[in-house]
Coordinates of N, CA and C and ligand atoms in Angstrom, one line a residue:
X80 N -18.7 -11.9 14.7 CA -18.4 -12.6 16.0 C -17.4 -11.7 16.8
X81 N -17.8 -11.5 18.1 CA -16.9 -10.6 18.9 C -16.2 -11.5 20.0
X82 N -14.9 -11.6 19.9 CA -14.1 -12.4 20.7 C -13.1 -11.6 21.5
X83 N -13.1 -11.8 22.8 CA -12.2 -11.0 23.7 C -11.2 -11.9 24.3
X84 N -10.0 -11.4 24.5 CA -8.8 -12.2 25.1 C -8.6 -11.5 26.4
X85 N -8.7 -12.3 27.5 CA -8.5 -11.7 28.9 C -7.5 -12.5 29.7
X86 N -6.8 -11.8 30.5 CA -5.8 -12.4 31.4 C -4.9 -11.4 32.0
X87 N -4.1 -11.7 33.0 CA -3.2 -10.8 33.6 C -2.0 -10.4 32.7
X88 N -1.3 -9.3 33.0 CA -0.1 -8.9 32.2 C 0.9 -10.0 32.2
X89 N 1.3 -10.4 31.1 CA 2.3 -11.5 31.0 C 1.7 -12.9 30.8
X90 N 0.4 -13.0 30.6 CA -0.2 -14.3 30.4 C 0.0 -14.9 29.0
X91 N 0.4 -14.0 28.1 CA 0.6 -14.4 26.7 C -0.5 -14.2 25.7
X92 N -1.6 -13.5 26.2 CA -2.8 -13.4 25.3 C -2.5 -12.5 24.1
X93 N -1.6 -11.5 24.2 CA -1.4 -10.6 23.0 C -0.6 -11.4 21.9
X94 N 0.3 -12.2 22.3 CA 1.1 -13.0 21.4 C 0.2 -14.0 20.7
X95 N -0.7 -14.7 21.4 CA -1.6 -15.7 20.8 C -2.6 -15.0 19.9
X96 N -3.1 -13.8 20.4 CA -4.1 -13.1 19.5 C -3.5 -12.8 18.1
X97 N -2.2 -12.4 18.1 CA -1.5 -12.1 16.9 C -1.4 -13.4 16.0
X98 N -1.1 -14.5 16.6 CA -1.0 -15.8 15.9 C -2.4 -16.2 15.4
X99 N -3.4 -16.1 16.2 CA -4.7 -16.4 15.7 C -5.1 -15.6 14.6
X100 N -4.9 -14.3 14.7 CA -5.2 -13.3 13.6 C -4.5 -13.8 12.3
X101 N -3.2 -14.1 12.3 CA -2.5 -14.4 11.1 C -3.1 -15.7 10.5
X102 N -3.4 -16.7 11.4 CA -4.0 -17.9 10.9 C -5.3 -17.8 10.2
X103 N -6.2 -16.9 10.8 CA -7.5 -16.7 10.3 C -7.4 -16.0 9.0
X104 N -6.5 -15.0 8.9 CA -6.3 -14.3 7.6 C -5.9 -15.3 6.5
X105 N -5.0 -16.2 6.9 CA -4.5 -17.2 5.9 C -5.7 -18.1 5.4
X106 N -6.7 -18.3 6.3 CA -7.8 -19.1 5.9 C -8.9 -18.3 5.2
X107 N -8.6 -17.0 4.9 CA -9.5 -16.1 4.3 C -10.8 -15.8 5.1
X108 N -10.7 -15.9 6.4 CA -11.8 -15.6 7.2 C -11.8 -14.1 7.5
X109 N -12.9 -13.4 7.3 CA -12.9 -11.9 7.6 C -12.7 -11.6 9.0
X110 N -11.5 -11.0 9.3 CA -11.2 -10.8 10.7 C -10.4 -9.5 10.9
X111 N -10.7 -8.9 12.1 CA -9.8 -7.7 12.4 C -9.3 -7.9 13.9
X112 N -8.2 -7.2 14.2 CA -7.7 -7.2 15.6 C -7.7 -5.8 16.2
X113 N -8.0 -5.8 17.4 CA -8.0 -4.5 18.1 C -7.6 -4.7 19.6
X114 N -7.5 -3.5 20.3 CA -7.1 -3.7 21.7 C -7.8 -2.7 22.6
X115 N -7.7 -2.9 23.9 CA -8.2 -2.0 24.9 C -7.2 -1.8 26.0
X116 N -7.1 -0.7 26.7 CA -7.7 0.6 26.2 C -7.1 0.9 24.9
X117 N -7.9 1.5 24.0 CA -7.4 1.9 22.6 C -8.3 1.4 21.5
X118 N -7.7 1.3 20.3 CA -8.4 0.7 19.2 C -9.0 1.7 18.2
X119 N -9.2 3.0 18.7 CA -9.6 4.1 17.7 C -8.7 5.3 18.1
X120 N -8.7 6.3 17.2 CA -7.8 7.4 17.4 C -8.1 8.1 18.8
X121 N -9.3 8.3 19.1 CA -9.6 8.9 20.4 C -9.3 8.0 21.6
X122 N -9.7 6.7 21.4 CA -9.4 5.7 22.5 C -7.9 5.5 22.7
X123 N -7.1 5.6 21.7 CA -5.6 5.5 21.9 C -5.1 6.7 22.6
X124 N -5.7 7.9 22.4 CA -5.3 9.1 23.2 C -5.6 8.9 24.6
X125 N -6.8 8.3 24.9 CA -7.1 8.0 26.3 C -6.2 7.0 26.9
X126 N -5.8 6.0 26.1 CA -4.8 5.0 26.5 C -3.5 5.6 27.0
X127 N -3.1 6.6 26.2 CA -1.8 7.3 26.6 C -1.9 8.0 27.9
X128 N -3.1 8.6 28.2 CA -3.3 9.3 29.5 C -3.3 8.2 30.6
X129 N -4.0 7.1 30.3 CA -4.2 6.0 31.4 C -2.8 5.4 31.7
X130 N -2.0 5.1 30.7 CA -0.8 4.4 30.9 C 0.5 5.2 31.2
X131 N 0.3 6.5 31.0 CA 1.5 7.4 31.2 C 2.0 7.4 32.6
X132 N 3.2 6.9 32.8 CA 3.7 6.7 34.2 C 3.9 8.0 34.9
X133 N 3.9 9.2 34.2 CA 3.9 10.4 34.9 C 2.6 10.8 35.7
X134 N 1.5 10.1 35.2 CA 0.2 10.4 35.8 C 0.0 9.7 37.1
X135 N 0.9 9.9 38.0 CA 0.8 9.1 39.3 C -0.4 9.5 40.1
X136 N -0.9 10.8 39.9 CA -2.0 11.2 40.8 C -3.4 10.8 40.3
X137 N -3.4 10.0 39.2 CA -4.7 9.6 38.6 C -5.4 8.7 39.7
X138 N -6.7 9.1 40.0 CA -7.4 8.4 41.0 C -8.0 7.1 40.4
X139 N -8.4 6.2 41.3 CA -9.0 4.9 40.9 C -10.3 5.1 40.1
X140 N -11.1 6.1 40.6 CA -12.4 6.3 40.0 C -12.2 6.9 38.6
X141 N -11.2 7.9 38.5 CA -10.9 8.5 37.2 C -10.4 7.4 36.2
X142 N -9.6 6.6 36.7 CA -9.0 5.5 35.9 C -10.2 4.6 35.3
X143 N -11.1 4.3 36.2 CA -12.2 3.4 35.7 C -13.1 4.2 34.7
X144 N -13.3 5.5 34.9 CA -14.1 6.2 33.9 C -13.3 6.4 32.6
X145 N -12.0 6.6 32.6 CA -11.3 6.7 31.4 C -11.3 5.4 30.6
X146 N -11.2 4.3 31.4 CA -11.3 2.9 30.7 C -12.6 2.8 30.0
X147 N -13.7 3.2 30.7 CA -15.0 3.1 30.2 C -15.2 4.0 29.0
X148 N -14.7 5.2 29.1 CA -14.8 6.2 28.0 C -14.1 5.7 26.7
X149 N -12.9 5.1 26.9 CA -12.1 4.5 25.8 C -12.9 3.4 25.2
X150 N -13.5 2.6 26.0 CA -14.3 1.4 25.6 C -15.5 1.9 24.8
X151 N -16.2 2.9 25.3 CA -17.4 3.3 24.7 C -17.2 3.8 23.3
X152 N -16.1 4.6 23.1 CA -15.8 5.1 21.8 C -15.4 3.9 20.8
X153 N -14.7 3.0 21.4 CA -14.2 1.8 20.6 C -15.4 1.0 20.2
X154 N -16.4 0.8 21.1 CA -17.5 -0.1 20.8 C -18.4 0.6 19.6
X155 N -18.6 1.9 19.8 CA -19.5 2.5 18.8 C -18.8 2.7 17.4
X156 N -17.6 3.1 17.5 CA -16.9 3.5 16.3 C -16.3 2.3 15.5
X157 N -15.9 1.3 16.2 CA -15.2 0.2 15.5 C -15.8 -1.2 15.7
X158 N -16.2 -1.6 17.0 CA -16.6 -3.0 17.2 C -18.0 -3.2 16.6
X159 N -19.0 -2.4 16.9 CA -20.3 -2.6 16.3 C -20.3 -2.6 14.8
X160 N -19.7 -1.6 14.1 CA -19.7 -1.6 12.7 C -19.0 -2.9 12.1
X161 N -17.9 -3.4 12.7 CA -17.3 -4.6 12.2 C -18.1 -5.8 12.4
X162 N -18.9 -5.9 13.5 CA -19.8 -7.0 13.7 C -20.9 -7.0 12.7
X163 N -21.4 -5.8 12.4 CA -22.4 -5.7 11.4 C -22.0 -6.1 10.0
X164 N -20.6 -5.9 9.8 CA -20.1 -6.3 8.5 C -19.7 -7.8 8.5
X165 N -20.2 -8.5 9.5 CA -20.0 -10.0 9.7 C -18.5 -10.4 9.8
X166 N -17.7 -9.5 10.4 CA -16.3 -9.8 10.6 C -16.1 -10.4 12.0
X167 N -15.0 -11.2 12.1 CA -14.6 -11.7 13.5 C -13.8 -10.6 14.1
X168 N -14.1 -10.1 15.2 CA -13.4 -9.1 15.9 C -12.6 -9.7 17.1
X169 N -11.2 -9.7 17.0 CA -10.4 -10.2 18.0 C -10.0 -9.0 18.9
X170 N -10.4 -9.0 20.1 CA -10.1 -7.8 21.0 C -9.3 -8.2 22.2
X171 N -8.1 -7.5 22.3 CA -7.2 -7.7 23.4 C -7.7 -7.0 24.6
X172 N -8.3 -7.7 25.5 CA -9.0 -7.1 26.7 C -10.3 -6.5 26.4
X173 N -11.2 -6.6 27.5 CA -12.5 -5.9 27.4 C -13.0 -5.7 28.8
X174 N -14.3 -5.9 29.0 CA -14.9 -5.6 30.3 C -14.3 -6.4 31.5
X175 N -14.0 -7.6 31.3 CA -13.4 -8.5 32.4 C -12.2 -7.7 33.0
X176 N -11.4 -7.1 32.1 CA -10.2 -6.4 32.6 C -10.6 -5.3 33.6
X177 N -11.6 -4.6 33.3 CA -12.1 -3.5 34.2 C -12.6 -4.1 35.5
X178 N -13.3 -5.2 35.4 CA -13.9 -5.9 36.6 C -12.7 -6.3 37.5
X179 N -11.6 -6.8 36.9 CA -10.5 -7.3 37.7 C -9.6 -6.1 38.2
X180 N -9.2 -5.3 37.3 CA -8.2 -4.2 37.7 C -8.9 -3.1 38.5
X181 N -10.0 -2.6 38.0 CA -10.6 -1.5 38.8 C -11.6 -2.0 39.8
X182 N -12.4 -3.0 39.5 CA -13.4 -3.5 40.4 C -12.8 -4.2 41.6
X183 N -11.9 -5.1 41.3 CA -11.3 -6.0 42.4 C -10.0 -5.4 42.9
X184 N -9.0 -5.2 42.1 CA -7.7 -4.8 42.6 C -7.7 -3.4 43.1
X185 N -8.4 -2.5 42.5 CA -8.5 -1.1 43.0 C -9.7 -1.0 44.0
X186 N -10.4 -2.1 44.2 CA -11.4 -2.2 45.2 C -12.6 -1.2 45.0
X187 N -12.9 -0.9 43.8 CA -14.1 -0.1 43.5 C -15.4 -0.9 43.5
X188 N -15.3 -2.2 43.5 CA -16.5 -3.1 43.5 C -16.9 -3.6 42.1
X189 N -17.0 -4.9 42.0 CA -17.3 -5.5 40.8 C -18.6 -5.1 40.2
X190 N -19.6 -5.0 41.1 CA -21.0 -4.7 40.6 C -21.1 -3.3 40.1
X191 N -20.4 -2.3 40.8 CA -20.4 -0.9 40.3 C -19.7 -0.8 38.9
X192 N -18.6 -1.5 38.7 CA -17.9 -1.5 37.5 C -18.7 -2.2 36.4
X193 N -19.4 -3.2 36.7 CA -20.2 -3.9 35.8 C -21.3 -3.0 35.3
X194 N -22.0 -2.2 36.2 CA -23.0 -1.3 35.8 C -22.5 -0.2 34.9
X195 N -21.3 0.4 35.3 CA -20.7 1.4 34.5 C -20.4 0.9 33.1
X196 N -20.0 -0.3 33.0 CA -19.7 -0.9 31.7 C -20.9 -1.3 30.8
X197 N -22.0 -1.6 31.5 CA -23.2 -1.8 30.7 C -23.6 -0.6 30.0
X198 N -23.4 0.6 30.7 CA -23.7 1.9 30.0 C -22.7 2.1 28.9
X199 N -21.4 1.9 29.2 CA -20.4 2.2 28.2 C -20.4 1.4 27.0
X200 N -20.8 0.1 27.1 CA -20.8 -0.8 26.0 C -22.1 -0.9 25.2
X201 N -23.1 -0.1 25.6 CA -24.4 -0.1 25.0 C -25.0 -1.6 25.1
X202 N -24.5 -2.3 26.1 CA -25.0 -3.6 26.3 C -24.5 -4.7 25.5
X203 N -23.5 -4.4 24.6 CA -23.0 -5.6 23.7 C -22.1 -6.5 24.6
X204 N -22.2 -7.8 24.3 CA -21.5 -8.8 25.1 C -20.6 -9.6 24.1
X205 N -19.4 -10.0 24.5 CA -18.6 -10.9 23.6 C -19.4 -12.2 23.4
X206 N -19.2 -12.7 22.1 CA -19.7 -14.1 21.8 C -18.8 -15.1 22.5
X207 N -17.5 -14.8 22.6 CA -16.6 -15.7 23.2 C -15.6 -14.8 24.1
X208 N -15.4 -15.3 25.3 CA -14.4 -14.7 26.2 C -13.3 -15.8 26.3
X209 N -12.1 -15.5 25.8 CA -11.0 -16.5 26.0 C -10.2 -16.1 27.2
X210 N -10.4 -16.9 28.3 CA -9.8 -16.5 29.6 C -8.5 -17.2 29.7
X211 N -7.4 -16.5 29.7 CA -6.0 -17.1 29.7 C -5.6 -17.4 31.2
X212 N -5.7 -18.7 31.5 CA -5.5 -19.2 32.8 C -4.0 -19.6 33.0
X213 N -3.3 -19.0 33.9 CA -1.8 -19.3 34.0 C -1.5 -19.4 35.4
X214 N -0.5 -20.2 35.8 CA -0.1 -20.3 37.2 C 0.7 -19.1 37.6
X215 N 0.6 -18.8 38.9 CA 1.2 -17.5 39.3 C 2.7 -17.6 39.1
X216 N 3.3 -18.8 39.2 CA 4.7 -18.9 39.1 C 5.1 -18.6 37.6
X217 N 4.4 -19.2 36.7 CA 4.7 -19.0 35.3 C 4.6 -17.5 34.9
X218 N 3.6 -16.9 35.5 CA 3.3 -15.5 35.2 C 4.5 -14.6 35.7
X219 N 5.0 -14.9 36.9 CA 6.1 -14.1 37.5 C 7.3 -14.4 36.6
X220 N 7.6 -15.6 36.2 CA 8.8 -15.9 35.4 C 8.7 -15.1 34.1
X221 N 7.5 -15.1 33.5 CA 7.4 -14.5 32.2 C 7.5 -13.0 32.3
X222 N 7.0 -12.4 33.5 CA 7.0 -11.0 33.7 C 8.4 -10.5 33.9
X223 N 9.2 -11.3 34.5 CA 10.6 -11.0 34.8 C 11.4 -10.7 33.5
X224 N 11.0 -11.4 32.4 CA 11.7 -11.3 31.1 C 11.2 -10.1 30.3
X225 N 10.1 -9.4 30.8 CA 9.5 -8.3 30.0 C 10.1 -6.9 30.5
X226 N 10.1 -5.9 29.7 CA 10.4 -4.6 30.1 C 9.1 -4.0 30.7
X227 N 9.1 -3.7 32.0 CA 7.9 -3.0 32.5 C 7.9 -1.6 32.2
X228 N 7.0 -1.1 31.4 CA 7.1 0.3 30.9 C 6.0 1.2 31.3
X229 N 4.7 0.7 31.5 CA 3.7 1.6 31.7 C 3.2 1.7 33.2
X230 N 2.3 2.7 33.5 CA 1.9 3.0 34.9 C 1.4 1.8 35.6
X231 N 0.5 1.0 34.9 CA -0.1 -0.1 35.5 C 0.9 -1.3 35.7
X232 N 1.7 -1.5 34.7 CA 2.7 -2.6 34.9 C 3.7 -2.3 36.0
X233 N 3.9 -1.0 36.2 CA 4.9 -0.6 37.2 C 4.3 -0.5 38.7
X234 N 3.0 -0.9 38.8 CA 2.4 -1.0 40.1 C 3.2 -2.0 41.0
X235 N 3.0 -1.8 42.3 CA 3.7 -2.7 43.3 C 3.3 -4.2 43.1
X236 N 4.2 -5.0 43.6 CA 3.9 -6.5 43.6 C 2.5 -6.8 44.2
X237 N 2.2 -6.1 45.2 CA 1.0 -6.3 45.9 C -0.3 -6.1 45.0
X238 N -0.2 -5.1 44.2 CA -1.3 -4.8 43.3 C -1.4 -6.0 42.3
X239 N -0.3 -6.5 41.8 CA -0.3 -7.6 40.8 C -0.8 -8.9 41.4
X240 N -0.6 -9.0 42.7 CA -1.1 -10.2 43.5 C -2.6 -10.1 43.5
X241 N -3.1 -8.8 43.8 CA -4.6 -8.6 43.8 C -5.2 -8.9 42.5
X242 N -4.5 -8.5 41.4 CA -5.0 -8.7 40.0 C -5.1 -10.2 39.8
X243 N -4.1 -11.0 40.2 CA -4.1 -12.4 40.0 C -5.3 -13.0 40.8
X244 N -5.5 -12.6 42.0 CA -6.7 -13.1 42.8 C -8.0 -12.7 42.2
X245 N -8.0 -11.5 41.6 CA -9.2 -11.0 40.9 C -9.6 -11.9 39.7
X246 N -8.6 -12.3 39.0 CA -8.8 -13.2 37.8 C -9.4 -14.5 38.3
X247 N -8.9 -15.0 39.4 CA -9.4 -16.3 39.9 C -10.9 -16.1 40.4
X248 N -11.1 -15.0 41.0 CA -12.5 -14.7 41.5 C -13.5 -14.6 40.3
X249 N -13.0 -14.0 39.2 CA -13.9 -13.8 38.0 C -14.1 -15.2 37.3
X250 N -13.0 -16.0 37.4 CA -13.1 -17.3 36.8 C -14.2 -18.1 37.5
X251 N -14.2 -18.1 38.8 CA -15.2 -18.8 39.6 C -16.6 -18.3 39.3
X252 N -16.7 -16.9 39.1 CA -18.0 -16.3 38.9 C -18.6 -16.6 37.6
X253 N -17.8 -16.6 36.5 CA -18.3 -16.7 35.2 C -18.1 -18.0 34.4
X254 N -17.4 -18.9 35.0 CA -16.9 -20.1 34.3 C -18.1 -21.0 33.7
X255 N -19.3 -20.9 34.3 CA -20.4 -21.7 33.8 C -21.1 -21.0 32.6
X256 N -20.8 -19.7 32.3 CA -21.4 -19.0 31.2 C -21.0 -19.6 29.9
X257 N -22.0 -19.6 28.9 CA -21.8 -20.3 27.6 C -20.6 -19.6 26.8
X258 N -20.4 -18.3 27.0 CA -19.4 -17.6 26.2 C -18.0 -17.6 26.9
X259 N -17.9 -18.2 28.0 CA -16.6 -18.2 28.8 C -15.8 -19.5 28.5
X260 N -14.6 -19.3 27.9 CA -13.8 -20.4 27.6 C -12.4 -20.3 28.3
X261 N -12.1 -21.3 29.1 CA -10.8 -21.2 29.8 C -9.7 -21.8 28.9
X262 N -8.7 -21.0 28.7 CA -7.5 -21.5 27.9 C -6.4 -21.8 28.8
X263 N -5.8 -23.0 28.8 CA -4.6 -23.3 29.6 C -3.4 -22.6 29.1
X264 N -3.1 -21.5 29.7 CA -2.0 -20.6 29.1 C -0.6 -21.0 29.7
X265 N -0.6 -22.2 30.4 CA 0.7 -22.7 30.8 C 1.4 -23.5 29.7
X266 N 0.7 -23.8 28.7 CA 1.2 -24.6 27.5 C 2.0 -23.7 26.6
X267 N 2.6 -24.3 25.6 CA 3.4 -23.5 24.6 C 2.6 -22.8 23.6
X268 N 3.2 -21.8 22.9 CA 2.5 -20.9 22.0 C 1.7 -21.7 20.9
X269 N 2.3 -22.7 20.3 CA 1.7 -23.4 19.1 C 0.5 -24.2 19.6
X270 N 0.6 -24.8 20.8 CA -0.5 -25.6 21.3 C -1.7 -24.7 21.7
X271 N -1.4 -23.5 22.3 CA -2.5 -22.6 22.8 C -3.1 -22.0 21.5
X272 N -2.3 -21.7 20.5 CA -2.9 -21.1 19.3 C -3.8 -22.1 18.6
X273 N -3.4 -23.3 18.5 CA -4.2 -24.3 17.8 C -5.6 -24.5 18.6
X274 N -5.5 -24.5 19.9 CA -6.7 -24.7 20.7 C -7.7 -23.5 20.4
X275 N -7.1 -22.3 20.5 CA -8.0 -21.1 20.3 C -8.6 -21.1 18.9
X276 N -7.8 -21.5 17.9 CA -8.4 -21.5 16.5 C -9.5 -22.5 16.4
X277 N -9.2 -23.7 17.0 CA -10.2 -24.7 16.8 C -11.6 -24.3 17.5
X278 N -11.5 -23.7 18.7 CA -12.8 -23.3 19.3 C -13.4 -22.1 18.6
X279 N -12.6 -21.2 18.1 CA -13.2 -20.1 17.3 C -13.9 -20.6 16.1
X280 N -13.2 -21.4 15.3 CA -13.8 -21.9 14.0 C -15.0 -22.7 14.3
X281 N -15.0 -23.5 15.4 CA -16.2 -24.3 15.8 C -17.4 -23.4 16.0
X282 N -17.2 -22.3 16.7 CA -18.3 -21.4 17.0 C -18.7 -20.6 15.8
X283 N -17.7 -20.2 15.0 CA -18.0 -19.5 13.7 C -18.8 -20.3 12.8
X284 N -18.5 -21.5 12.6 CA -19.2 -22.4 11.6 C -20.6 -22.6 12.1
X285 N -20.8 -22.7 13.4 CA -22.1 -23.0 14.0 C -23.0 -21.7 13.8
X286 N -22.4 -20.5 13.9 CA -23.1 -19.3 13.8 C -23.5 -18.9 12.4
X287 N -22.7 -19.4 11.4 CA -22.8 -19.0 10.0 C -24.1 -19.5 9.4
Ligands
TMP95 P1 -2.2 -4.2 27.9 O1 -0.8 -4.1 28.5 O2 -2.7 -5.5 27.9 O3 -2.3 -3.4 26.6 O4 -3.2 -3.4 28.9 C1 -2.8 -2.2 29.4 C2 -3.0 -2.1 30.9 O5 -4.3 -1.6 31.2 C3 -2.9 -3.5 31.6 O6 -2.1 -3.3 32.7 C4 -4.3 -3.8 32.1 C5 -5.0 -2.4 32.2 N1 -6.4 -2.4 32.0 C6 -7.2 -2.0 33.1 O7 -6.7 -1.8 34.2 N2 -8.6 -2.0 32.9 C7 -9.2 -2.2 31.7 O8 -10.4 -2.2 31.5 C8 -8.3 -2.5 30.5 C9 -8.8 -2.8 29.2 C10 -6.9 -2.6 30.8

């Protein structure tokens, strides 16, 4: 089962992914965790190029292609083999992130980025997309407490506003899809973790 965690920087998805991972390990469920951009040796190298704050001249199109290249390597080398071994794959970000950041916030167009990613992912789709829905106020409060360290996190406030709008646009567009699950990320860590585990195990048992 392939499960992706999506949401803006500071929504809490990486913390929850870690909690879900630990809980599933304790239940002896076969599970791995990974992230994008990154997840394999080559994809992590691409991640370093993408997030390096010295790479200020990186164009939007190049950024979208590097994201897709990182994803493609990740899908073939790690995600597909793990799915074939019947593991649950927890992935921090996937195609939705490219639709929002490159398609919407960088204004390259959602449809164009969707097509690029169909090619990059060999057509595989997540069985579950956990969409972390958080109020803009909570997001800003949480982000103030973090050290902003990479090129994308250091983008101007305006860019992050567009990212937030992009997530809302994507929510409207995909919320009726069977694999799209909205997670109320305004709640506390333990409540969000329990909710995610219950819907994951529900789906897992139905698929088994
Ligand atoms: P992370 O901080 O969640 O590890 O993600 C790194 C940054 O990369 C984050 O600001 C979101 C951005 N990103 C994109 O712009 N497009 C993508 O396709 C992915 C996977 C991440």
